[in-house]
Amino acid sequence: MRHRIAVIGGGPAGLTFARVLHRHDHPVTVFERDPAPDARPPGGTLDLHENLGQRALGKAGLLAEFQALSRPEGQAMRILDTDGTVLRDWKPRPDDRANPEIDRGQLRDLLLGPLDVQWGRKVTEVVPVTRDGVLVNFADGRQETFDLVVGADGAWSRVRPAVSSATPQYTGVTLVETSLDDVDTRHPGLARLIGDGSMAVYGVNRALVAQRNSGGHVKVYAQFRAPLDWHTHLDGLDLADAEAVRSSVPALFDGWAAPVLDLLRRGTAFVRRPLHVLPVSHTWAHVPGVTLLGDAAHLMPPLGVGANLAMVDGAELAESVAGPGDLDEGVRAFEEQMWARAGRWAKITAAGLERLVSPDPAQALALFDEVQPS
Ligand SMILES: Cc1cc2nc3c(=O)[nH]c(=O)nc-3n(C[C@H](O)[C@H](O)[C@H](O)COP(=O)(O)OP(=O)(O)OC[C@H]3O[C@@H](n4cnc5c(N)ncnc54)[C@H](O)[C@@H]3O)c2cc1C
């Protein structure tokens, strides 16, 4: 018997899950709240690790296409002191395929392929056990039932309350994100400063990170420890007013080298991203017919693994439910495996955030030296 399976959310977790099921010829319905794939900017670049995101793409049969699209040179990492001195300048070997970068939009399109996503279908609630299966309520008032509902709907999941009362908590660190376009022609000095991959500067309780995407696009993240409502204390700073942000956010990095601050001063639009996390070892009592993947299950600080884990979750759950065994037993076994893996990474990333945005900037450099291959 073919199970009626729905996945809520068309991010890395949900699309990988659906794509691996598709490869196993198992039907699945993907519900995504965005009205279209390009309804909002897709976000920055992602590095997909050989043993995580790339392994998941292998299970979807998409590894060769990923290798053609991805940017191995984007693995380069440079660290500067706040006065602009280069402290580390790491470049990958030409054959290094450990963590190549890919734009989020390219990854989404690669995973979408032949999938038939129901766009503009925002889920409001999932009710676990009804006589017909699991009930899904939509914002447009419609209802549908399934044998298995998979919550891959990110940090503020509407599926999570069906299995867990946990809610994301603020870490005390906020990002302000901006971007630069055509950096090689319009800002050649900044292009040289950033190099082929990422560049980071660490100061006391703050950091500035710039990451190259494809096509000369650069994402810049100002990171600092601050109360959740920090911007309301800056004379009512309106984050939609790019001119006002351009003049006030660099002041948080007072005394830093001018070219570094230019990364912010030349930014276009600004977005505030307070970092929230779920408890480090978030688990739940198994609920038949409902489970969670990715950020919905284990939201952690963005230290380069969230999308990777989301994709591995998606691929493993798909293989588990596509098999001949009992559906519920397959989901239970998957959850145990996901919780163990996510728990390990949640500890690592929580400790990492403490060191990267730290009162002692030497901690960030030490962390880089511990994890970077020499
Ligand atoms: C600044 C930043 C940089 C990052 N860099 C990296 C990196 O380099 N490498 C890495 O591995 N990770 C990175 N991450 C983490 C990564 O973005 C997430 O872990 C990853 O996107 C999680 O994937 P997901 O599919 O679980 O959730 P999401 O990507 O959040 O996708 C959830 C999807 O569900 C949809 N949705 C939400 N609610 C509903 C609803 N009610 N009904 C229907 N659909 C809904 C959303 O529209 C979205 O499409 C970064 C995160 C941030 C914030």
Coordinates of C-alpha atoms and ligand atoms in Angstrom, one line a residue:
M1 CA 0.0 0.0 0.0
R2 CA 1.2 3.5 -0.9
H3 CA 1.2 5.8 2.1
R4 CA -0.3 9.3 1.8
I5 CA 2.7 11.5 2.7
A6 CA 2.8 15.3 2.9
V7 CA 5.8 17.5 3.6
I8 CA 5.2 21.1 4.8
G9 CA 8.0 23.5 3.6
G10 CA 10.0 23.6 0.4
G11 CA 13.4 24.5 1.9
P12 CA 16.5 22.2 1.8
A13 CA 14.9 19.6 4.2
G14 CA 11.5 19.4 2.5
L15 CA 12.8 19.4 -1.0
T16 CA 15.5 16.8 -0.3
F17 CA 12.9 14.5 1.3
A18 CA 10.5 14.9 -1.6
R19 CA 13.2 14.4 -4.2
V20 CA 14.6 11.2 -2.7
L21 CA 11.0 9.8 -2.4
H22 CA 10.5 10.8 -6.0
R23 CA 13.6 8.8 -6.9
H24 CA 12.0 5.8 -5.2
D25 CA 8.8 6.4 -7.2
H26 CA 6.9 7.1 -4.0
P27 CA 4.2 9.9 -4.2
V28 CA 4.6 12.9 -1.9
T29 CA 2.8 16.3 -1.7
V30 CA 4.9 19.3 -1.0
F31 CA 3.1 22.3 0.5
E32 CA 5.0 25.7 0.5
R33 CA 3.7 29.0 1.8
D34 CA 5.6 31.1 -0.7
P35 CA 3.5 31.8 -3.8
A36 CA 6.3 30.9 -6.2
P37 CA 9.9 29.7 -6.1
D38 CA 11.3 33.2 -6.7
A39 CA 8.8 35.0 -4.5
R40 CA 11.6 36.3 -2.1
P41 CA 15.4 36.5 -2.3
P42 CA 16.7 33.0 -1.8
G43 CA 19.5 34.0 0.8
G44 CA 23.2 33.5 0.8
T45 CA 25.6 30.8 -0.3
L46 CA 25.8 27.4 1.4
D47 CA 28.8 25.1 1.7
L48 CA 27.7 21.4 1.3
H49 CA 29.9 19.0 3.3
E50 CA 31.1 15.8 1.7
N51 CA 29.6 13.6 4.5
L52 CA 26.4 15.6 5.0
G53 CA 24.8 17.7 2.2
Q54 CA 26.7 16.0 -0.6
R55 CA 25.8 12.6 0.8
A56 CA 22.1 13.6 0.7
L57 CA 22.4 14.8 -2.9
G58 CA 24.0 11.5 -3.7
K59 CA 20.8 9.7 -2.4
A60 CA 18.8 12.0 -4.6
G61 CA 21.0 11.1 -7.6
L62 CA 22.0 14.8 -8.0
L63 CA 25.7 14.7 -7.0
A64 CA 27.1 15.2 -10.6
E65 CA 24.8 18.1 -11.2
F66 CA 25.8 19.7 -7.9
Q67 CA 29.5 19.3 -8.8
A68 CA 29.0 21.1 -12.1
L69 CA 27.2 24.0 -10.4
S70 CA 29.2 24.4 -7.2
R71 CA 32.2 26.6 -6.5
P72 CA 35.1 24.7 -4.9
E73 CA 37.2 28.0 -4.9
G74 CA 34.5 29.5 -2.7
Q75 CA 35.9 27.4 0.2
A76 CA 38.7 30.0 0.6
M77 CA 38.7 31.7 3.9
R78 CA 40.5 34.9 5.0
I79 CA 40.6 36.4 8.5
L80 CA 41.5 40.0 9.1
D81 CA 42.3 41.9 12.2
T82 CA 40.1 45.0 12.9
D83 CA 42.9 47.2 11.6
G84 CA 42.8 45.4 8.3
T85 CA 45.9 43.2 8.8
V86 CA 45.5 39.8 7.2
L87 CA 45.9 37.1 9.9
R88 CA 45.0 34.0 7.9
D89 CA 44.6 33.4 4.2
W90 CA 43.5 29.8 3.5
K91 CA 42.9 28.6 0.0
P92 CA 41.7 25.1 -1.0
R93 CA 43.7 22.8 -3.2
P94 CA 42.4 22.7 -6.8
D95 CA 41.0 19.2 -6.3
D96 CA 39.5 19.9 -2.9
R97 CA 35.8 19.0 -3.0
A98 CA 35.2 18.8 0.8
N99 CA 32.8 21.8 1.2
P100 CA 32.2 23.6 -2.1
E101 CA 29.7 26.5 -2.1
I102 CA 26.4 26.7 -4.0
D103 CA 23.9 29.6 -4.1
R104 CA 20.8 28.7 -2.3
G105 CA 18.6 29.5 -5.3
Q106 CA 20.7 27.1 -7.5
L107 CA 20.3 24.4 -4.8
R108 CA 16.6 25.0 -4.6
D109 CA 16.2 24.7 -8.4
L110 CA 18.4 21.6 -8.5
L111 CA 16.2 19.9 -5.9
L112 CA 12.9 21.1 -7.4
G113 CA 13.6 19.5 -10.8
P114 CA 10.5 17.5 -11.6
L115 CA 8.7 18.0 -8.2
D116 CA 5.2 19.2 -8.3
V117 CA 5.1 21.7 -5.4
Q118 CA 1.8 23.3 -4.2
W119 CA 2.9 26.9 -3.9
G120 CA 1.0 29.5 -1.8
R121 CA -0.3 26.8 0.6
K122 CA 0.4 28.0 4.1
V123 CA -0.2 25.5 6.9
T124 CA -1.7 26.9 10.1
E125 CA -2.0 23.7 12.2
V126 CA -1.5 19.9 12.2
V127 CA -3.8 17.7 14.3
P128 CA -2.2 14.4 14.9
V129 CA -4.8 11.7 15.2
T130 CA -8.1 11.7 13.5
R131 CA -10.0 8.6 12.2
D132 CA -8.9 9.3 8.6
G133 CA -5.2 10.1 9.4
V134 CA -3.4 13.3 10.3
L135 CA -5.3 16.5 9.6
V136 CA -3.6 19.5 8.0
N137 CA -5.3 22.9 8.2
F138 CA -4.4 25.6 5.7
A139 CA -4.6 29.4 5.9
D140 CA -7.1 29.4 3.0
G141 CA -9.5 27.4 5.2
R142 CA -9.0 24.1 3.3
Q143 CA -8.2 20.8 5.1
E144 CA -6.5 17.6 4.0
T145 CA -5.6 14.3 5.6
F146 CA -2.5 12.1 5.3
D147 CA -0.9 9.0 6.8
L148 CA 2.4 10.9 7.5
V149 CA 2.9 14.7 7.8
V150 CA 6.5 15.9 7.8
G151 CA 7.2 19.3 9.3
A152 CA 10.1 20.9 7.3
D153 CA 8.8 24.4 7.8
G154 CA 11.8 25.9 9.5
A155 CA 12.5 27.8 12.7
W156 CA 8.9 29.0 13.3
S157 CA 7.3 25.7 12.4
R158 CA 3.5 25.4 12.5
V159 CA 3.9 21.6 12.6
R160 CA 6.2 21.5 15.7
P161 CA 3.3 22.1 18.2
A162 CA 1.8 18.8 17.2
V163 CA 4.8 17.0 18.8
S164 CA 6.6 19.4 21.0
S165 CA 6.0 22.5 23.1
A166 CA 9.6 23.8 22.5
T167 CA 10.0 27.3 21.0
P168 CA 13.1 29.0 19.7
Q169 CA 15.0 31.2 22.2
Y170 CA 17.1 34.3 21.3
T171 CA 20.9 33.6 21.6
G172 CA 21.8 37.2 22.4
V173 CA 23.5 37.6 18.9
T174 CA 21.9 39.5 16.1
L175 CA 23.0 39.7 12.4
V176 CA 22.3 42.6 10.1
E177 CA 22.6 41.3 6.6
T178 CA 23.3 43.4 3.5
S179 CA 24.7 42.7 0.0
L180 CA 26.9 44.1 -2.8
D181 CA 26.3 43.5 -6.5
D182 CA 28.8 43.3 -9.3
V183 CA 31.5 43.5 -6.7
D184 CA 34.4 42.9 -9.2
T185 CA 33.4 45.8 -11.4
R186 CA 31.7 48.2 -9.0
H187 CA 33.8 47.6 -5.8
P188 CA 37.1 46.1 -7.0
G189 CA 39.0 47.0 -3.8
L190 CA 36.4 45.2 -1.7
A191 CA 36.5 42.3 -4.2
R192 CA 40.2 41.9 -3.5
L193 CA 39.7 42.2 0.2
I194 CA 37.2 39.4 0.3
G195 CA 39.1 37.0 -2.1
D196 CA 37.5 34.0 -3.7
G197 CA 35.4 32.8 -0.8
S198 CA 34.7 34.3 2.6
M199 CA 36.4 36.9 4.7
A200 CA 35.8 37.5 8.5
V201 CA 36.9 40.1 11.0
Y202 CA 36.5 39.5 14.7
G203 CA 36.4 42.1 17.4
V204 CA 35.1 42.3 21.0
N205 CA 31.6 40.8 21.0
R206 CA 31.2 41.5 17.3
A207 CA 32.2 40.2 13.9
L208 CA 31.9 41.2 10.2
V209 CA 31.7 38.4 7.6
A210 CA 31.5 38.7 3.8
Q211 CA 30.7 35.8 1.6
R212 CA 31.0 35.6 -2.2
N213 CA 28.0 34.1 -4.0
S214 CA 28.1 33.5 -7.8
G215 CA 27.9 36.3 -10.3
G216 CA 29.8 38.9 -8.3
H217 CA 27.2 39.0 -5.6
V218 CA 28.4 39.3 -2.0
K219 CA 26.5 38.9 1.3
V220 CA 27.7 40.8 4.3
Y221 CA 26.8 39.9 7.8
A222 CA 27.4 42.3 10.7
Q223 CA 27.1 40.2 13.9
F224 CA 27.0 41.5 17.5
R225 CA 25.7 40.8 20.9
A226 CA 22.7 43.0 21.7
P227 CA 19.2 42.9 23.2
L228 CA 16.6 41.7 20.8
D229 CA 15.2 45.2 20.5
W230 CA 18.6 46.9 20.1
H231 CA 17.4 48.9 17.0
T232 CA 14.6 50.6 18.9
H233 CA 17.2 52.2 21.2
L234 CA 18.9 53.9 18.2
D235 CA 16.5 56.8 17.9
G236 CA 13.9 54.5 16.5
L237 CA 16.1 53.3 13.6
D238 CA 14.0 52.1 10.7
L239 CA 15.7 49.1 9.2
A240 CA 13.9 49.7 5.9
D241 CA 15.6 53.1 5.6
A242 CA 18.9 51.9 4.1
E243 CA 20.5 55.3 4.4
A244 CA 19.9 55.5 8.1
V245 CA 21.2 51.9 8.7
R246 CA 24.3 52.7 6.6
S247 CA 25.2 55.6 8.9
S248 CA 24.3 53.9 12.2
V249 CA 25.3 50.2 12.0
P250 CA 29.0 51.0 11.1
A251 CA 29.2 52.9 14.4
L252 CA 28.9 49.6 16.2
F253 CA 32.3 48.8 14.7
D254 CA 33.9 52.0 15.7
G255 CA 37.7 52.1 15.1
W256 CA 37.7 49.3 12.5
A257 CA 39.7 49.8 9.3
A258 CA 37.9 51.9 6.7
P259 CA 37.8 49.2 3.9
V260 CA 36.2 46.7 6.3
L261 CA 33.5 49.2 7.2
D262 CA 33.0 50.0 3.5
L263 CA 31.4 46.5 3.3
L264 CA 28.5 48.0 5.3
R265 CA 28.6 51.5 4.0
R266 CA 28.2 50.3 0.4
G267 CA 25.5 47.8 1.3
T268 CA 22.1 48.0 -0.5
A269 CA 19.1 46.8 1.5
F270 CA 19.5 45.7 5.2
V271 CA 17.8 42.8 7.0
R272 CA 17.8 42.2 10.7
R273 CA 18.3 38.5 11.7
P274 CA 18.2 37.9 15.4
L275 CA 19.7 34.4 15.9
H276 CA 17.3 32.0 17.7
V277 CA 17.9 28.3 18.7
L278 CA 15.9 25.4 19.9
P279 CA 17.2 23.6 23.1
V280 CA 20.4 21.7 22.4
S281 CA 19.0 18.2 22.8
H282 CA 15.5 18.8 21.5
T283 CA 13.5 15.5 21.3
W284 CA 9.9 14.6 21.7
A285 CA 7.7 11.7 22.6
H286 CA 7.0 10.0 19.3
V287 CA 3.6 10.9 17.8
P288 CA 2.3 8.5 15.1
G289 CA 1.8 10.2 11.8
V290 CA 3.9 13.4 12.4
T291 CA 7.6 14.2 12.5
L292 CA 10.0 17.1 12.0
L293 CA 13.1 17.7 9.9
G294 CA 15.8 20.4 9.7
D295 CA 15.4 23.7 11.5
A296 CA 11.9 22.7 12.6
A297 CA 13.5 19.9 14.6
H298 CA 16.9 21.3 15.6
L299 CA 17.4 25.1 15.0
M300 CA 21.0 26.0 15.8
P301 CA 23.4 28.9 15.2
P302 CA 24.3 29.4 11.5
L303 CA 27.8 27.9 11.6
G304 CA 27.7 26.1 8.2
V305 CA 25.7 23.0 9.1
G306 CA 22.0 23.8 9.3
A307 CA 21.2 23.2 5.6
N308 CA 23.5 20.2 5.5
L309 CA 21.7 18.5 8.4
A310 CA 18.3 19.4 7.0
M311 CA 19.2 17.7 3.7
V312 CA 20.6 14.5 5.4
D313 CA 17.4 14.4 7.6
G314 CA 15.3 14.6 4.4
A315 CA 17.2 12.0 2.5
E316 CA 17.3 9.5 5.4
L317 CA 13.6 9.9 6.3
A318 CA 12.7 9.4 2.7
E319 CA 14.7 6.2 2.4
S320 CA 13.2 5.0 5.6
V321 CA 9.5 5.5 4.6
A322 CA 10.0 4.4 1.0
G323 CA 11.2 1.0 2.2
P324 CA 8.9 -2.1 2.7
G325 CA 8.8 -1.9 6.5
D326 CA 6.2 -0.5 8.8
L327 CA 5.8 3.3 8.3
D328 CA 5.6 4.2 12.0
E329 CA 8.6 2.0 12.9
G330 CA 10.6 3.6 10.1
V331 CA 9.8 7.1 11.4
R332 CA 10.7 6.1 14.9
A333 CA 14.1 4.7 13.9
F334 CA 14.8 7.9 11.8
E335 CA 14.0 10.2 14.7
E336 CA 16.4 8.4 17.1
Q337 CA 19.2 8.7 14.5
M338 CA 18.4 12.4 13.7
W339 CA 18.2 13.4 17.4
A340 CA 21.6 11.8 18.1
R341 CA 23.3 13.6 15.1
A342 CA 21.6 16.9 15.7
G343 CA 22.4 16.9 19.4
R344 CA 26.1 16.5 18.6
W345 CA 26.0 19.4 16.2
A346 CA 23.9 21.6 18.4
K347 CA 26.5 21.4 21.1
I348 CA 29.3 22.2 18.6
T349 CA 27.5 25.2 17.1
A350 CA 26.4 26.6 20.4
A351 CA 30.0 26.5 21.7
G352 CA 31.2 27.9 18.3
L353 CA 28.9 30.9 18.5
E354 CA 30.2 31.7 22.0
R355 CA 33.8 31.8 20.6
L356 CA 33.1 33.6 17.3
V357 CA 31.1 36.5 18.9
S358 CA 33.1 36.7 22.1
P359 CA 34.6 39.2 24.5
D360 CA 38.0 37.7 23.5
P361 CA 38.5 37.8 19.7
A362 CA 41.5 35.5 19.9
Q363 CA 38.9 32.7 20.5
A364 CA 37.6 33.1 17.0
L365 CA 41.1 32.7 15.5
A366 CA 41.8 29.7 17.7
L367 CA 38.6 28.1 16.5
F368 CA 39.5 28.7 12.9
D369 CA 43.0 27.0 13.5
E370 CA 41.3 24.0 15.2
V371 CA 38.9 23.3 12.3
Q372 CA 40.7 24.4 9.2
P373 CA 42.9 21.8 7.4
S374 CA 46.5 23.1 7.2
Ligands
LIG1 C1 22.6 33.9 7.8 C2 22.5 32.5 7.7 C3 23.5 31.8 7.1 C4 23.5 30.4 7.0 N1 24.5 29.7 6.4 C5 24.5 28.4 6.3 C6 25.6 27.6 5.6 O1 26.5 28.2 5.1 N2 25.5 26.3 5.6 C7 24.4 25.6 6.2 O2 24.4 24.3 6.1 N3 23.4 26.2 6.8 C8 23.4 27.6 6.9 N4 22.4 28.3 7.5 C9 21.3 27.5 8.1 C10 20.3 27.1 7.0 O3 19.9 28.2 6.4 C11 19.1 26.4 7.7 O4 19.5 25.5 8.6 C12 18.3 25.6 6.6 O5 17.8 26.6 5.6 C13 17.2 24.8 7.2 O6 16.5 24.2 6.1 P1 15.0 23.8 6.4 O7 14.5 23.2 5.1 O8 14.9 23.0 7.6 O9 14.2 25.2 6.7 P2 14.1 26.5 5.8 O10 15.2 26.7 4.9 O11 13.7 27.6 6.8 O12 12.8 26.2 4.9 C14 11.5 26.1 5.4 C15 10.5 26.3 4.3 O13 9.2 26.2 4.9 C16 8.4 27.2 4.4 N5 7.3 27.4 5.4 C17 7.5 28.0 6.6 N6 6.3 28.0 7.3 C18 5.4 27.4 6.5 C19 4.0 27.1 6.6 N7 3.4 27.4 7.8 N8 3.4 26.4 5.6 C20 4.0 26.1 4.5 N9 5.4 26.4 4.3 C21 6.0 27.0 5.3 C22 9.3 28.4 4.2 O14 8.7 29.3 3.3 C23 10.5 27.7 3.7 O15 10.5 27.6 2.3 C24 22.4 29.6 7.6 C25 21.4 30.3 8.2 C26 21.5 31.7 8.3 C27 20.3 32.5 9.0

